Amino acid sequence: MEMETRQFKIDGMTCAACVRRVENAIRDVSGVESASVNLATEKAQVTYEPGGTDEADIIHAVASAGYGLSPVDDTRSPDEDEQKKEKERKQEYAGLIISIGFAVPLVFVAMAEMVGISLPSFISPTHRPGAFALTQLMLTLPIILAGFHFYTRGYPALFKGHPNMDSLIAVGTTAAIIYSGINTVLIFTGRTEYVMNLYYETAGVIIALIKVGKYMETVSKGRTSGAIKELMGLAPKTATVVRDGKEAKIPIEEVTVGDELIARPGEKI
């Protein structure tokens, strides 16, 4: 039976390990002959036996692995893809600014006393330990909201048995926040000795630094897509074919195996 090759769009990949998981999930589907996943373009090329499986089976297998899969829309214009990527870049940039904007004062408040810088008395760990802890918590919350996608992607992947980088970030920062939250409660009950056992800044800085990497990754993917688009633009749109002894210019898509083509000097191959 003749095999069919289709391209799919993948959502949720963050690293090379995700590529392997998606490829393995697709290859495990009965009837699939081969699968190739590209992290930069976030696309998968799948060759499968139409009678042995269908797109729904492949999409379900990838969803079970914790990722999203959808057929590439051939009717979608390149400008729509560019607009989508630009929107993602702006979202990442906004999250980055929020994370960095709150992480800097958070680190200052948490570390100032340790390096010999005195904080104002109203947030000093010595004079107002409760306010000191609460200030750090308030500075951490916007950072968590800016990086909330780490949790919405990381925990489902972890629970499905396919942990990824988002799972690592989610578990690590959650542990720091919960531990610090418990100590904050103890501080307000009078256990002020826990004032130096707060790790809100750890969670905030981790998310902020990862957001820096995510933004750079988004920019890099945009450049890669632009380069691929320019290369595609260099391809010829028509070809000169000889049929029944006559030359004719036809769209490149209509060229078939066995056609006799003519390439004149200066033309694109």
PDB file of C-alpha atoms in Angstrom:
ATOM      1  CA  MET A   1       0.000   0.000   0.000  1.00  0.00           C
ATOM      2  CA  GLU A   2       1.235   3.499  -0.855  1.00  0.00           C
ATOM      3  CA  MET A   3       2.470   5.474   2.162  1.00  0.00           C
ATOM      4  CA  GLU A   4       1.287   9.016   2.894  1.00  0.00           C
ATOM      5  CA  THR A   5       3.476  11.823   4.242  1.00  0.00           C
ATOM      6  CA  ARG A   6       1.962  14.701   6.200  1.00  0.00           C
ATOM      7  CA  GLN A   7       3.284  17.653   8.162  1.00  0.00           C
ATOM      8  CA  PHE A   8       2.011  18.556  11.624  1.00  0.00           C
ATOM      9  CA  LYS A   9       2.444  21.566  13.910  1.00  0.00           C
ATOM     10  CA  ILE A  10       3.652  20.758  17.442  1.00  0.00           C
ATOM     11  CA  ASP A  11       2.947  22.813  20.578  1.00  0.00           C
ATOM     12  CA  GLY A  12       4.681  22.573  23.950  1.00  0.00           C
ATOM     13  CA  MET A  13       8.216  21.480  23.017  1.00  0.00           C
ATOM     14  CA  THR A  14      10.995  23.096  25.032  1.00  0.00           C
ATOM     15  CA  CYS A  15      14.172  21.064  24.421  1.00  0.00           C
ATOM     16  CA  ALA A  16      15.815  18.206  22.509  1.00  0.00           C
ATOM     17  CA  ALA A  17      14.340  15.708  24.983  1.00  0.00           C
ATOM     18  CA  CYS A  18      10.864  16.855  23.910  1.00  0.00           C
ATOM     19  CA  VAL A  19      11.793  16.125  20.296  1.00  0.00           C
ATOM     20  CA  ARG A  20      12.694  12.541  21.178  1.00  0.00           C
ATOM     21  CA  ARG A  21       9.485  12.048  23.177  1.00  0.00           C
ATOM     22  CA  VAL A  22       7.299  13.325  20.350  1.00  0.00           C
ATOM     23  CA  GLU A  23       9.130  11.229  17.767  1.00  0.00           C
ATOM     24  CA  ASN A  24       8.865   8.102  19.917  1.00  0.00           C
ATOM     25  CA  ALA A  25       5.178   8.724  20.606  1.00  0.00           C
ATOM     26  CA  ILE A  26       4.459   9.023  16.878  1.00  0.00           C
ATOM     27  CA  ARG A  27       6.591   6.024  15.912  1.00  0.00           C
ATOM     28  CA  ASP A  28       4.810   3.859  18.471  1.00  0.00           C
ATOM     29  CA  VAL A  29       1.536   4.366  16.603  1.00  0.00           C
ATOM     30  CA  SER A  30       0.663   1.313  14.528  1.00  0.00           C
ATOM     31  CA  GLY A  31       0.998   2.014  10.815  1.00  0.00           C
ATOM     32  CA  VAL A  32       3.561   4.825  11.164  1.00  0.00           C
ATOM     33  CA  GLU A  33       6.681   4.190   9.111  1.00  0.00           C
ATOM     34  CA  SER A  34       8.792   7.195  10.114  1.00  0.00           C
ATOM     35  CA  ALA A  35       8.632  10.487  12.013  1.00  0.00           C
ATOM     36  CA  SER A  36      10.987  13.451  11.977  1.00  0.00           C
ATOM     37  CA  VAL A  37      10.551  16.385  14.385  1.00  0.00           C
ATOM     38  CA  ASN A  38      12.224  19.790  14.026  1.00  0.00           C
ATOM     39  CA  LEU A  39      12.505  21.834  17.228  1.00  0.00           C
ATOM     40  CA  ALA A  40      13.305  25.125  15.444  1.00  0.00           C
ATOM     41  CA  THR A  41      10.273  25.054  13.144  1.00  0.00           C
ATOM     42  CA  GLU A  42       8.111  23.123  15.661  1.00  0.00           C
ATOM     43  CA  LYS A  43       6.934  20.791  12.928  1.00  0.00           C
ATOM     44  CA  ALA A  44       6.831  17.036  12.418  1.00  0.00           C
ATOM     45  CA  GLN A  45       6.933  15.148   9.144  1.00  0.00           C
ATOM     46  CA  VAL A  46       5.177  11.797   9.452  1.00  0.00           C
ATOM     47  CA  THR A  47       5.025   8.974   6.931  1.00  0.00           C
ATOM     48  CA  TYR A  48       2.278   6.456   7.622  1.00  0.00           C
ATOM     49  CA  GLU A  49       0.021   3.867   6.033  1.00  0.00           C
ATOM     50  CA  PRO A  50      -3.417   5.455   5.460  1.00  0.00           C
ATOM     51  CA  GLY A  51      -5.218   2.178   6.053  1.00  0.00           C
ATOM     52  CA  GLY A  52      -3.201   1.298   9.135  1.00  0.00           C
ATOM     53  CA  THR A  53      -3.715   4.526  11.063  1.00  0.00           C
ATOM     54  CA  ASP A  54      -5.113   8.030  10.706  1.00  0.00           C
ATOM     55  CA  GLU A  55      -4.346  11.556  11.886  1.00  0.00           C
ATOM     56  CA  ALA A  56      -6.579  11.207  14.951  1.00  0.00           C
ATOM     57  CA  ASP A  57      -4.485   8.277  16.261  1.00  0.00           C
ATOM     58  CA  ILE A  58      -1.251  10.233  15.808  1.00  0.00           C
ATOM     59  CA  ILE A  59      -2.678  13.369  17.450  1.00  0.00           C
ATOM     60  CA  HIS A  60      -3.977  11.315  20.396  1.00  0.00           C
ATOM     61  CA  ALA A  61      -0.594   9.611  20.874  1.00  0.00           C
ATOM     62  CA  VAL A  62       1.227  12.946  21.002  1.00  0.00           C
ATOM     63  CA  ALA A  63      -1.388  14.406  23.357  1.00  0.00           C
ATOM     64  CA  SER A  64      -0.859  11.445  25.697  1.00  0.00           C
ATOM     65  CA  ALA A  65       2.841  12.339  25.750  1.00  0.00           C
ATOM     66  CA  GLY A  66       1.951  15.859  26.929  1.00  0.00           C
ATOM     67  CA  TYR A  67       2.198  17.854  23.682  1.00  0.00           C
ATOM     68  CA  GLY A  68      -0.170  19.353  21.159  1.00  0.00           C
ATOM     69  CA  LEU A  69      -0.302  18.245  17.523  1.00  0.00           C
ATOM     70  CA  SER A  70      -2.349  19.621  14.639  1.00  0.00           C
ATOM     71  CA  PRO A  71      -2.157  19.245  10.845  1.00  0.00           C
ATOM     72  CA  VAL A  72      -0.350  22.039   9.021  1.00  0.00           C
ATOM     73  CA  ASP A  73      -2.877  24.329   7.385  1.00  0.00           C
ATOM     74  CA  ASP A  74      -1.758  24.697   3.767  1.00  0.00           C
ATOM     75  CA  THR A  75      -4.270  27.505   3.238  1.00  0.00           C
ATOM     76  CA  ARG A  76      -2.683  29.567   6.005  1.00  0.00           C
ATOM     77  CA  SER A  77      -0.687  32.467   4.574  1.00  0.00           C
ATOM     78  CA  PRO A  78       2.944  33.081   5.607  1.00  0.00           C
ATOM     79  CA  ASP A  79       1.868  36.479   6.965  1.00  0.00           C
ATOM     80  CA  GLU A  80      -0.477  34.769   9.447  1.00  0.00           C
ATOM     81  CA  ASP A  81       2.392  32.624  10.726  1.00  0.00           C
ATOM     82  CA  GLU A  82       4.583  35.704  11.037  1.00  0.00           C
ATOM     83  CA  GLN A  83       1.857  37.504  12.974  1.00  0.00           C
ATOM     84  CA  LYS A  84       1.498  34.541  15.321  1.00  0.00           C
ATOM     85  CA  LYS A  85       5.244  34.403  15.946  1.00  0.00           C
ATOM     86  CA  GLU A  86       5.356  38.153  16.519  1.00  0.00           C
ATOM     87  CA  LYS A  87       2.529  37.839  19.054  1.00  0.00           C
ATOM     88  CA  GLU A  88       4.422  35.069  20.875  1.00  0.00           C
ATOM     89  CA  ARG A  89       7.570  37.198  20.897  1.00  0.00           C
ATOM     90  CA  LYS A  90       5.694  40.156  22.395  1.00  0.00           C
ATOM     91  CA  GLN A  91       4.144  37.900  25.063  1.00  0.00           C
ATOM     92  CA  GLU A  92       7.551  36.496  25.977  1.00  0.00           C
ATOM     93  CA  TYR A  93       9.016  40.003  26.103  1.00  0.00           C
ATOM     94  CA  ALA A  94       6.232  41.234  28.386  1.00  0.00           C
ATOM     95  CA  GLY A  95       6.759  38.245  30.698  1.00  0.00           C
ATOM     96  CA  LEU A  96      10.498  38.882  30.679  1.00  0.00           C
ATOM     97  CA  ILE A  97      10.111  42.542  31.656  1.00  0.00           C
ATOM     98  CA  ILE A  98       7.717  41.668  34.500  1.00  0.00           C
ATOM     99  CA  SER A  99      10.001  38.913  35.783  1.00  0.00           C
ATOM    100  CA  ILE A 100      13.179  40.993  35.705  1.00  0.00           C
ATOM    101  CA  GLY A 101      11.367  44.077  37.028  1.00  0.00           C
ATOM    102  CA  PHE A 102      10.245  42.274  40.185  1.00  0.00           C
ATOM    103  CA  ALA A 103      13.234  39.923  40.545  1.00  0.00           C
ATOM    104  CA  VAL A 104      15.745  42.761  40.967  1.00  0.00           C
ATOM    105  CA  PRO A 105      14.065  44.378  44.020  1.00  0.00           C
ATOM    106  CA  LEU A 106      13.239  40.899  45.367  1.00  0.00           C
ATOM    107  CA  VAL A 107      16.906  39.902  45.383  1.00  0.00           C
ATOM    108  CA  PHE A 108      17.869  43.244  46.915  1.00  0.00           C
ATOM    109  CA  VAL A 109      15.384  42.880  49.770  1.00  0.00           C
ATOM    110  CA  ALA A 110      16.364  39.258  50.400  1.00  0.00           C
ATOM    111  CA  MET A 111      20.139  39.737  50.225  1.00  0.00           C
ATOM    112  CA  ALA A 112      20.759  43.313  51.398  1.00  0.00           C
ATOM    113  CA  GLU A 113      21.244  42.470  55.084  1.00  0.00           C
ATOM    114  CA  MET A 114      23.557  39.570  54.176  1.00  0.00           C
ATOM    115  CA  VAL A 115      25.981  41.888  52.363  1.00  0.00           C
ATOM    116  CA  GLY A 116      25.896  44.608  55.000  1.00  0.00           C
ATOM    117  CA  ILE A 117      23.276  46.922  53.477  1.00  0.00           C
ATOM    118  CA  SER A 118      20.670  48.071  55.974  1.00  0.00           C
ATOM    119  CA  LEU A 119      17.036  47.972  54.872  1.00  0.00           C
ATOM    120  CA  PRO A 120      14.493  50.592  55.975  1.00  0.00           C
ATOM    121  CA  SER A 121      13.088  49.746  59.388  1.00  0.00           C
ATOM    122  CA  PHE A 122       9.563  49.090  58.062  1.00  0.00           C
ATOM    123  CA  ILE A 123      10.824  46.033  56.105  1.00  0.00           C
ATOM    124  CA  SER A 124      13.884  45.188  58.196  1.00  0.00           C
ATOM    125  CA  PRO A 125      14.117  41.493  59.183  1.00  0.00           C
ATOM    126  CA  THR A 126      15.258  42.643  62.624  1.00  0.00           C
ATOM    127  CA  HIS A 127      12.543  45.220  63.364  1.00  0.00           C
ATOM    128  CA  ARG A 128       9.668  43.985  61.173  1.00  0.00           C
ATOM    129  CA  PRO A 129      10.242  40.306  60.262  1.00  0.00           C
ATOM    130  CA  GLY A 130       6.615  39.865  59.193  1.00  0.00           C
ATOM    131  CA  ALA A 131       6.791  42.792  56.771  1.00  0.00           C
ATOM    132  CA  PHE A 132      10.150  41.515  55.507  1.00  0.00           C
ATOM    133  CA  ALA A 133       8.624  38.127  54.615  1.00  0.00           C
ATOM    134  CA  LEU A 134       5.425  39.609  53.208  1.00  0.00           C
ATOM    135  CA  THR A 135       7.360  42.030  50.986  1.00  0.00           C
ATOM    136  CA  GLN A 136       9.252  39.155  49.416  1.00  0.00           C
ATOM    137  CA  LEU A 137       6.034  37.214  48.883  1.00  0.00           C
ATOM    138  CA  MET A 138       4.365  40.187  47.191  1.00  0.00           C
ATOM    139  CA  LEU A 139       7.355  40.659  44.888  1.00  0.00           C
ATOM    140  CA  THR A 140       7.371  36.953  44.010  1.00  0.00           C
ATOM    141  CA  LEU A 141       3.692  36.638  43.042  1.00  0.00           C
ATOM    142  CA  PRO A 142       3.918  38.734  39.802  1.00  0.00           C
ATOM    143  CA  ILE A 143       6.940  36.680  38.719  1.00  0.00           C
ATOM    144  CA  ILE A 144       4.983  33.463  39.275  1.00  0.00           C
ATOM    145  CA  LEU A 145       2.078  34.821  37.218  1.00  0.00           C
ATOM    146  CA  ALA A 146       4.468  35.820  34.410  1.00  0.00           C
ATOM    147  CA  GLY A 147       5.857  32.279  34.359  1.00  0.00           C
ATOM    148  CA  PHE A 148       2.611  30.472  35.117  1.00  0.00           C
ATOM    149  CA  HIS A 149       2.879  28.495  31.881  1.00  0.00           C
ATOM    150  CA  PHE A 150       5.766  26.565  33.452  1.00  0.00           C
ATOM    151  CA  TYR A 151       3.254  25.102  35.898  1.00  0.00           C
ATOM    152  CA  THR A 152       0.401  24.529  33.449  1.00  0.00           C
ATOM    153  CA  ARG A 153       2.763  22.613  31.156  1.00  0.00           C
ATOM    154  CA  GLY A 154       5.205  21.149  33.645  1.00  0.00           C
ATOM    155  CA  TYR A 155       2.864  19.408  36.071  1.00  0.00           C
ATOM    156  CA  PRO A 156       0.640  17.732  33.438  1.00  0.00           C
ATOM    157  CA  ALA A 157       3.765  16.393  31.723  1.00  0.00           C
ATOM    158  CA  LEU A 158       5.081  15.142  35.072  1.00  0.00           C
ATOM    159  CA  PHE A 159       1.805  13.425  35.989  1.00  0.00           C
ATOM    160  CA  LYS A 160       1.697  11.731  32.581  1.00  0.00           C
ATOM    161  CA  GLY A 161       5.165  10.278  33.190  1.00  0.00           C
ATOM    162  CA  HIS A 162       6.921  12.483  30.633  1.00  0.00           C
ATOM    163  CA  PRO A 163       8.640  15.216  32.705  1.00  0.00           C
ATOM    164  CA  ASN A 164      10.323  18.004  30.776  1.00  0.00           C
ATOM    165  CA  MET A 165      12.224  21.195  31.540  1.00  0.00           C
ATOM    166  CA  ASP A 166       8.997  22.927  32.582  1.00  0.00           C
ATOM    167  CA  SER A 167       8.398  20.126  35.118  1.00  0.00           C
ATOM    168  CA  LEU A 168      11.814  20.741  36.649  1.00  0.00           C
ATOM    169  CA  ILE A 169      11.162  24.479  36.955  1.00  0.00           C
ATOM    170  CA  ALA A 170       7.667  23.929  38.352  1.00  0.00           C
ATOM    171  CA  VAL A 171       8.744  21.419  41.010  1.00  0.00           C
ATOM    172  CA  GLY A 172      11.830  23.392  42.072  1.00  0.00           C
ATOM    173  CA  THR A 173      10.111  26.753  42.410  1.00  0.00           C
ATOM    174  CA  THR A 174       7.020  25.251  44.044  1.00  0.00           C
ATOM    175  CA  ALA A 175       9.188  23.632  46.721  1.00  0.00           C
ATOM    176  CA  ALA A 176      10.907  26.956  47.439  1.00  0.00           C
ATOM    177  CA  ILE A 177       7.605  28.857  47.577  1.00  0.00           C
ATOM    178  CA  ILE A 178       5.805  26.335  49.802  1.00  0.00           C
ATOM    179  CA  TYR A 179       8.743  26.097  52.202  1.00  0.00           C
ATOM    180  CA  SER A 180       9.003  29.887  52.388  1.00  0.00           C
ATOM    181  CA  GLY A 181       5.226  30.203  52.779  1.00  0.00           C
ATOM    182  CA  ILE A 182       5.223  27.863  55.777  1.00  0.00           C
ATOM    183  CA  ASN A 183       8.042  29.835  57.366  1.00  0.00           C
ATOM    184  CA  THR A 184       6.166  33.083  56.697  1.00  0.00           C
ATOM    185  CA  VAL A 185       3.181  31.745  58.630  1.00  0.00           C
ATOM    186  CA  LEU A 186       5.487  30.720  61.478  1.00  0.00           C
ATOM    187  CA  ILE A 187       7.009  34.213  61.537  1.00  0.00           C
ATOM    188  CA  PHE A 188       3.568  35.758  62.002  1.00  0.00           C
ATOM    189  CA  THR A 189       2.917  33.358  64.887  1.00  0.00           C
ATOM    190  CA  GLY A 190       5.976  34.724  66.675  1.00  0.00           C
ATOM    191  CA  ARG A 191       8.678  32.316  65.428  1.00  0.00           C
ATOM    192  CA  THR A 192      10.904  35.130  64.155  1.00  0.00           C
ATOM    193  CA  GLU A 193      13.967  32.862  63.996  1.00  0.00           C
ATOM    194  CA  TYR A 194      12.626  31.640  60.631  1.00  0.00           C
ATOM    195  CA  VAL A 195      13.042  35.084  59.075  1.00  0.00           C
ATOM    196  CA  MET A 196      16.307  34.060  57.371  1.00  0.00           C
ATOM    197  CA  ASN A 197      14.844  30.782  56.103  1.00  0.00           C
ATOM    198  CA  LEU A 198      12.949  32.345  53.222  1.00  0.00           C
ATOM    199  CA  TYR A 199      13.681  31.361  49.632  1.00  0.00           C
ATOM    200  CA  TYR A 200      11.220  33.437  47.642  1.00  0.00           C
ATOM    201  CA  GLU A 201      14.103  35.019  45.739  1.00  0.00           C
ATOM    202  CA  THR A 202      15.269  31.564  44.630  1.00  0.00           C
ATOM    203  CA  ALA A 203      11.957  30.879  42.894  1.00  0.00           C
ATOM    204  CA  GLY A 204      11.799  34.404  41.465  1.00  0.00           C
ATOM    205  CA  VAL A 205      15.327  34.397  40.069  1.00  0.00           C
ATOM    206  CA  ILE A 206      14.935  30.918  38.547  1.00  0.00           C
ATOM    207  CA  ILE A 207      11.798  31.967  36.671  1.00  0.00           C
ATOM    208  CA  ALA A 208      13.327  35.302  35.607  1.00  0.00           C
ATOM    209  CA  LEU A 209      16.481  33.677  34.222  1.00  0.00           C
ATOM    210  CA  ILE A 210      14.507  31.009  32.380  1.00  0.00           C
ATOM    211  CA  LYS A 211      12.313  33.751  30.908  1.00  0.00           C
ATOM    212  CA  VAL A 212      15.478  35.365  29.535  1.00  0.00           C
ATOM    213  CA  GLY A 213      16.358  32.097  27.815  1.00  0.00           C
ATOM    214  CA  LYS A 214      12.792  31.641  26.543  1.00  0.00           C
ATOM    215  CA  TYR A 215      12.774  35.099  25.002  1.00  0.00           C
ATOM    216  CA  MET A 216      16.109  34.498  23.283  1.00  0.00           C
ATOM    217  CA  GLU A 217      14.773  31.170  22.021  1.00  0.00           C
ATOM    218  CA  THR A 218      11.653  32.844  20.601  1.00  0.00           C
ATOM    219  CA  VAL A 219      13.761  35.465  18.818  1.00  0.00           C
ATOM    220  CA  SER A 220      16.057  32.753  17.458  1.00  0.00           C
ATOM    221  CA  LYS A 221      13.113  30.730  16.134  1.00  0.00           C
ATOM    222  CA  GLY A 222      11.760  33.837  14.440  1.00  0.00           C
ATOM    223  CA  ARG A 223      15.077  34.393  12.687  1.00  0.00           C
ATOM    224  CA  THR A 224      15.240  30.745  11.656  1.00  0.00           C
ATOM    225  CA  SER A 225      11.749  30.908  10.168  1.00  0.00           C
ATOM    226  CA  GLY A 226      12.668  34.102   8.332  1.00  0.00           C
ATOM    227  CA  ALA A 227      15.787  32.495   6.871  1.00  0.00           C
ATOM    228  CA  ILE A 228      13.806  29.448   5.734  1.00  0.00           C
ATOM    229  CA  LYS A 229      11.195  31.727   4.161  1.00  0.00           C
ATOM    230  CA  GLU A 230      13.914  33.604   2.242  1.00  0.00           C
ATOM    231  CA  LEU A 231      15.408  30.328   1.003  1.00  0.00           C
ATOM    232  CA  MET A 232      11.989  29.177  -0.164  1.00  0.00           C
ATOM    233  CA  GLY A 233      11.628  32.454  -2.013  1.00  0.00           C
ATOM    234  CA  LEU A 234      14.758  31.629  -4.038  1.00  0.00           C
ATOM    235  CA  ALA A 235      13.131  28.506  -5.465  1.00  0.00           C
ATOM    236  CA  PRO A 236      11.801  28.824  -9.037  1.00  0.00           C
ATOM    237  CA  LYS A 237       8.054  29.213  -9.409  1.00  0.00           C
ATOM    238  CA  THR A 238       7.823  27.848 -12.947  1.00  0.00           C
ATOM    239  CA  ALA A 239       9.642  25.335 -15.123  1.00  0.00           C
ATOM    240  CA  THR A 240      10.071  24.895 -18.882  1.00  0.00           C
ATOM    241  CA  VAL A 241       8.962  21.387 -19.807  1.00  0.00           C
ATOM    242  CA  VAL A 242       9.060  19.561 -23.153  1.00  0.00           C
ATOM    243  CA  ARG A 243       5.914  17.573 -23.839  1.00  0.00           C
ATOM    244  CA  ASP A 244       4.960  16.124 -27.219  1.00  0.00           C
ATOM    245  CA  GLY A 245       7.934  17.947 -28.723  1.00  0.00           C
ATOM    246  CA  LYS A 246       6.712  21.350 -27.566  1.00  0.00           C
ATOM    247  CA  GLU A 247       8.058  23.628 -24.861  1.00  0.00           C
ATOM    248  CA  ALA A 248       5.712  25.025 -22.246  1.00  0.00           C
ATOM    249  CA  LYS A 249       6.082  26.929 -18.999  1.00  0.00           C
ATOM    250  CA  ILE A 250       4.149  25.341 -16.159  1.00  0.00           C
ATOM    251  CA  PRO A 251       3.953  25.873 -12.362  1.00  0.00           C
ATOM    252  CA  ILE A 252       6.687  23.968 -10.558  1.00  0.00           C
ATOM    253  CA  GLU A 253       4.035  21.946  -8.676  1.00  0.00           C
ATOM    254  CA  GLU A 254       2.872  20.389 -11.946  1.00  0.00           C
ATOM    255  CA  VAL A 255       6.273  18.876 -12.780  1.00  0.00           C
ATOM    256  CA  THR A 256       6.128  15.086 -12.582  1.00  0.00           C
ATOM    257  CA  VAL A 257       8.666  12.265 -12.618  1.00  0.00           C
ATOM    258  CA  GLY A 258       9.806  11.590 -16.196  1.00  0.00           C
ATOM    259  CA  ASP A 259       9.279  15.126 -17.499  1.00  0.00           C
ATOM    260  CA  GLU A 260      12.009  16.547 -19.735  1.00  0.00           C
ATOM    261  CA  LEU A 261      12.980  19.981 -18.442  1.00  0.00           C
ATOM    262  CA  ILE A 262      14.958  22.780 -20.040  1.00  0.00           C
ATOM    263  CA  ALA A 263      17.158  25.074 -17.939  1.00  0.00           C
ATOM    264  CA  ARG A 264      18.494  28.002 -19.923  1.00  0.00           C
ATOM    265  CA  PRO A 265      21.562  30.053 -18.882  1.00  0.00           C
ATOM    266  CA  GLY A 266      20.788  32.309 -15.942  1.00  0.00           C
ATOM    267  CA  GLU A 267      17.647  30.424 -14.873  1.00  0.00           C
ATOM    268  CA  LYS A 268      17.152  28.925 -11.430  1.00  0.00           C
ATOM    269  CA  ILE A 269      17.485  25.171 -11.082  1.00  0.00           C
TER     270      ILE A 269
END
